[in-house]
Amino acid sequence: PPSSPSAFFSSLLQGSLSPVRGGHTKVCVQSLAVAVRSLIHAHDLPEAVWAGQRSLNLPALTTTPIELLSAATRWRMHKRMHQTGVESDDGVWFDHDNLDNLAAVLEGLPGYVNAARASKLGFEKNSDVDAIVM
């Protein structure tokens, strides 16, 4: 069972978890590709940009675990249709024993981040939830 937020979202994308309680909790997410590009962009910014304030919130997409699960299911179905011609998706299961723990983790994550400074500095964010899982 996932024990951290990153493990939880990895489970969602692998299709091995379907949240019930906490599934509509707003969470901020960013794809690995955008996170890596953000680190490179931060490195390439002029040193003067960081004078006085060396930290910032990166832009993130606000979504829910249910929306992530839906996007992951669409991706899995698309992948399966193009690889084997089968349109079913049987890889999602419910981990009822840990739903309360997962809901508590979700409820502890930020549902919104103020990333105005990062946006002004040219940092990007994912356009939609499908861009995160595809």
Short mmCIF file of C-alpha atoms in Angstrom, two decimals:
data_model
loop_
_atom_site.label_atom_id
_atom_site.label_comp_id
_atom_site.label_asym_id
_atom_site.label_seq_id
_atom_site.Cartn_x
_atom_site.Cartn_y
_atom_site.Cartn_z
CA PRO A 1 0.00 0.00 0.00
CA PRO A 2 1.25 3.52 -0.76
CA SER A 3 2.73 5.25 2.28
CA SER A 4 3.50 8.68 0.84
CA PRO A 5 1.87 11.16 -1.55
CA SER A 6 4.31 10.29 -4.35
CA ALA A 7 3.69 6.56 -3.87
CA PHE A 8 -0.05 7.22 -3.90
CA PHE A 9 0.07 9.09 -7.19
CA SER A 10 2.41 6.50 -8.67
CA SER A 11 -0.17 3.88 -7.71
CA LEU A 12 -2.86 5.90 -9.45
CA LEU A 13 -0.86 6.11 -12.65
CA GLN A 14 -0.05 2.41 -12.52
CA GLY A 15 -3.73 1.68 -12.03
CA SER A 16 -3.27 -0.28 -8.83
CA LEU A 17 -5.35 1.97 -6.58
CA SER A 18 -8.74 3.58 -6.82
CA PRO A 19 -9.49 6.17 -4.12
CA VAL A 20 -12.96 6.38 -2.66
CA ARG A 21 -12.75 8.61 0.39
CA GLY A 22 -10.62 11.64 -0.47
CA GLY A 23 -11.09 11.10 -4.19
CA HIS A 24 -12.54 14.57 -4.67
CA THR A 25 -9.92 16.32 -2.53
CA LYS A 26 -8.16 19.04 -4.52
CA VAL A 27 -4.44 18.41 -4.96
CA CYS A 28 -1.67 20.17 -6.88
CA VAL A 29 0.32 18.07 -9.31
CA GLN A 30 2.97 18.46 -11.96
CA SER A 31 4.36 15.96 -14.44
CA LEU A 32 7.91 14.74 -14.14
CA ALA A 33 8.76 16.29 -17.53
CA VAL A 34 7.55 19.75 -16.44
CA ALA A 35 9.33 19.39 -13.09
CA VAL A 36 12.62 18.61 -14.84
CA ARG A 37 12.18 21.50 -17.30
CA SER A 38 11.43 23.75 -14.32
CA LEU A 39 14.69 22.79 -12.62
CA ILE A 40 16.61 23.50 -15.82
CA HIS A 41 14.78 26.80 -16.27
CA ALA A 42 15.59 27.79 -12.66
CA HIS A 43 19.24 26.98 -13.27
CA ASP A 44 19.34 29.08 -16.43
CA LEU A 45 17.75 32.20 -14.92
CA PRO A 46 20.09 35.14 -14.21
CA GLU A 47 21.49 35.22 -10.69
CA ALA A 48 19.85 38.61 -10.06
CA VAL A 49 16.40 36.99 -10.24
CA TRP A 50 17.17 35.09 -7.06
CA ALA A 51 18.51 38.08 -5.07
CA GLY A 52 16.54 38.46 -1.86
CA GLN A 53 14.25 35.48 -2.40
CA ARG A 54 15.77 32.16 -3.41
CA SER A 55 12.62 30.06 -3.28
CA LEU A 56 9.28 29.98 -5.08
CA ASN A 57 6.25 27.80 -5.64
CA LEU A 58 6.26 26.19 -9.05
CA PRO A 59 3.03 26.38 -11.04
CA ALA A 60 0.94 23.24 -10.61
CA LEU A 61 -2.31 21.89 -11.92
CA THR A 62 -5.12 21.62 -9.38
CA THR A 63 -7.01 18.39 -9.86
CA THR A 64 -8.45 15.49 -7.86
CA PRO A 65 -7.37 11.85 -7.47
CA ILE A 66 -10.57 10.82 -9.28
CA GLU A 67 -9.59 13.01 -12.27
CA LEU A 68 -6.09 11.49 -12.21
CA LEU A 69 -7.55 8.00 -12.11
CA SER A 70 -9.82 8.81 -15.06
CA ALA A 71 -6.88 10.14 -17.07
CA ALA A 72 -4.76 7.12 -16.17
CA THR A 73 -7.59 4.81 -17.24
CA ARG A 74 -7.92 6.65 -20.57
CA TRP A 75 -4.16 6.33 -21.09
CA ARG A 76 -4.17 2.63 -20.23
CA MET A 77 -7.12 1.96 -22.54
CA HIS A 78 -5.46 3.90 -25.35
CA LYS A 79 -2.21 2.02 -24.83
CA ARG A 80 -3.97 -1.33 -24.65
CA MET A 81 -6.05 -0.66 -27.78
CA HIS A 82 -2.98 0.26 -29.80
CA GLN A 83 -0.84 -2.60 -28.53
CA THR A 84 -3.27 -5.51 -28.39
CA GLY A 85 -6.61 -4.36 -29.81
CA VAL A 86 -8.32 -5.04 -26.45
CA GLU A 87 -10.52 -2.25 -25.11
CA SER A 88 -10.91 -3.44 -21.52
CA ASP A 89 -9.11 -2.16 -18.47
CA ASP A 90 -8.87 -4.66 -15.64
CA GLY A 91 -5.89 -3.30 -13.70
CA VAL A 92 -7.68 -1.12 -11.11
CA TRP A 93 -8.41 -2.51 -7.69
CA PHE A 94 -9.58 -1.06 -4.37
CA ASP A 95 -7.35 -1.17 -1.32
CA HIS A 96 -10.15 -0.84 1.24
CA ASP A 97 -7.85 -1.44 4.23
CA ASN A 98 -5.86 1.74 3.61
CA LEU A 99 -8.45 4.20 2.28
CA ASP A 100 -8.59 6.18 5.52
CA ASN A 101 -4.78 6.50 5.59
CA LEU A 102 -4.72 7.60 1.95
CA ALA A 103 -7.52 10.09 2.50
CA ALA A 104 -5.55 11.59 5.39
CA VAL A 105 -2.49 11.93 3.13
CA LEU A 106 -4.57 13.58 0.41
CA GLU A 107 -6.21 15.98 2.82
CA GLY A 108 -2.74 17.07 3.98
CA LEU A 109 -1.60 18.06 0.48
CA PRO A 110 -2.05 21.59 -0.83
CA GLY A 111 -5.04 22.07 -3.12
CA TYR A 112 -3.72 25.32 -4.52
CA VAL A 113 -0.36 27.07 -4.73
CA ASN A 114 0.28 30.72 -5.40
CA ALA A 115 2.81 30.57 -8.21
CA ALA A 116 2.45 34.11 -9.53
CA ARG A 117 6.18 34.85 -9.19
CA ALA A 118 7.15 31.63 -10.97
CA SER A 119 4.68 32.30 -13.77
CA LYS A 120 6.17 35.77 -14.26
CA LEU A 121 9.61 34.17 -14.48
CA GLY A 122 8.45 31.90 -17.29
CA PHE A 123 7.94 28.60 -15.46
CA GLU A 124 5.37 26.36 -17.12
CA LYS A 125 2.63 24.11 -15.81
CA ASN A 126 0.78 21.18 -17.29
CA SER A 127 -2.22 22.17 -19.39
CA ASP A 128 -4.51 19.41 -18.13
CA VAL A 129 -4.58 16.15 -16.23
CA ASP A 130 -4.14 14.08 -19.41
CA ALA A 131 -0.82 15.84 -20.06
CA ILE A 132 0.40 14.59 -16.69
CA VAL A 133 -0.29 10.91 -17.27
CA MET A 134 0.33 10.65 -21.02
#
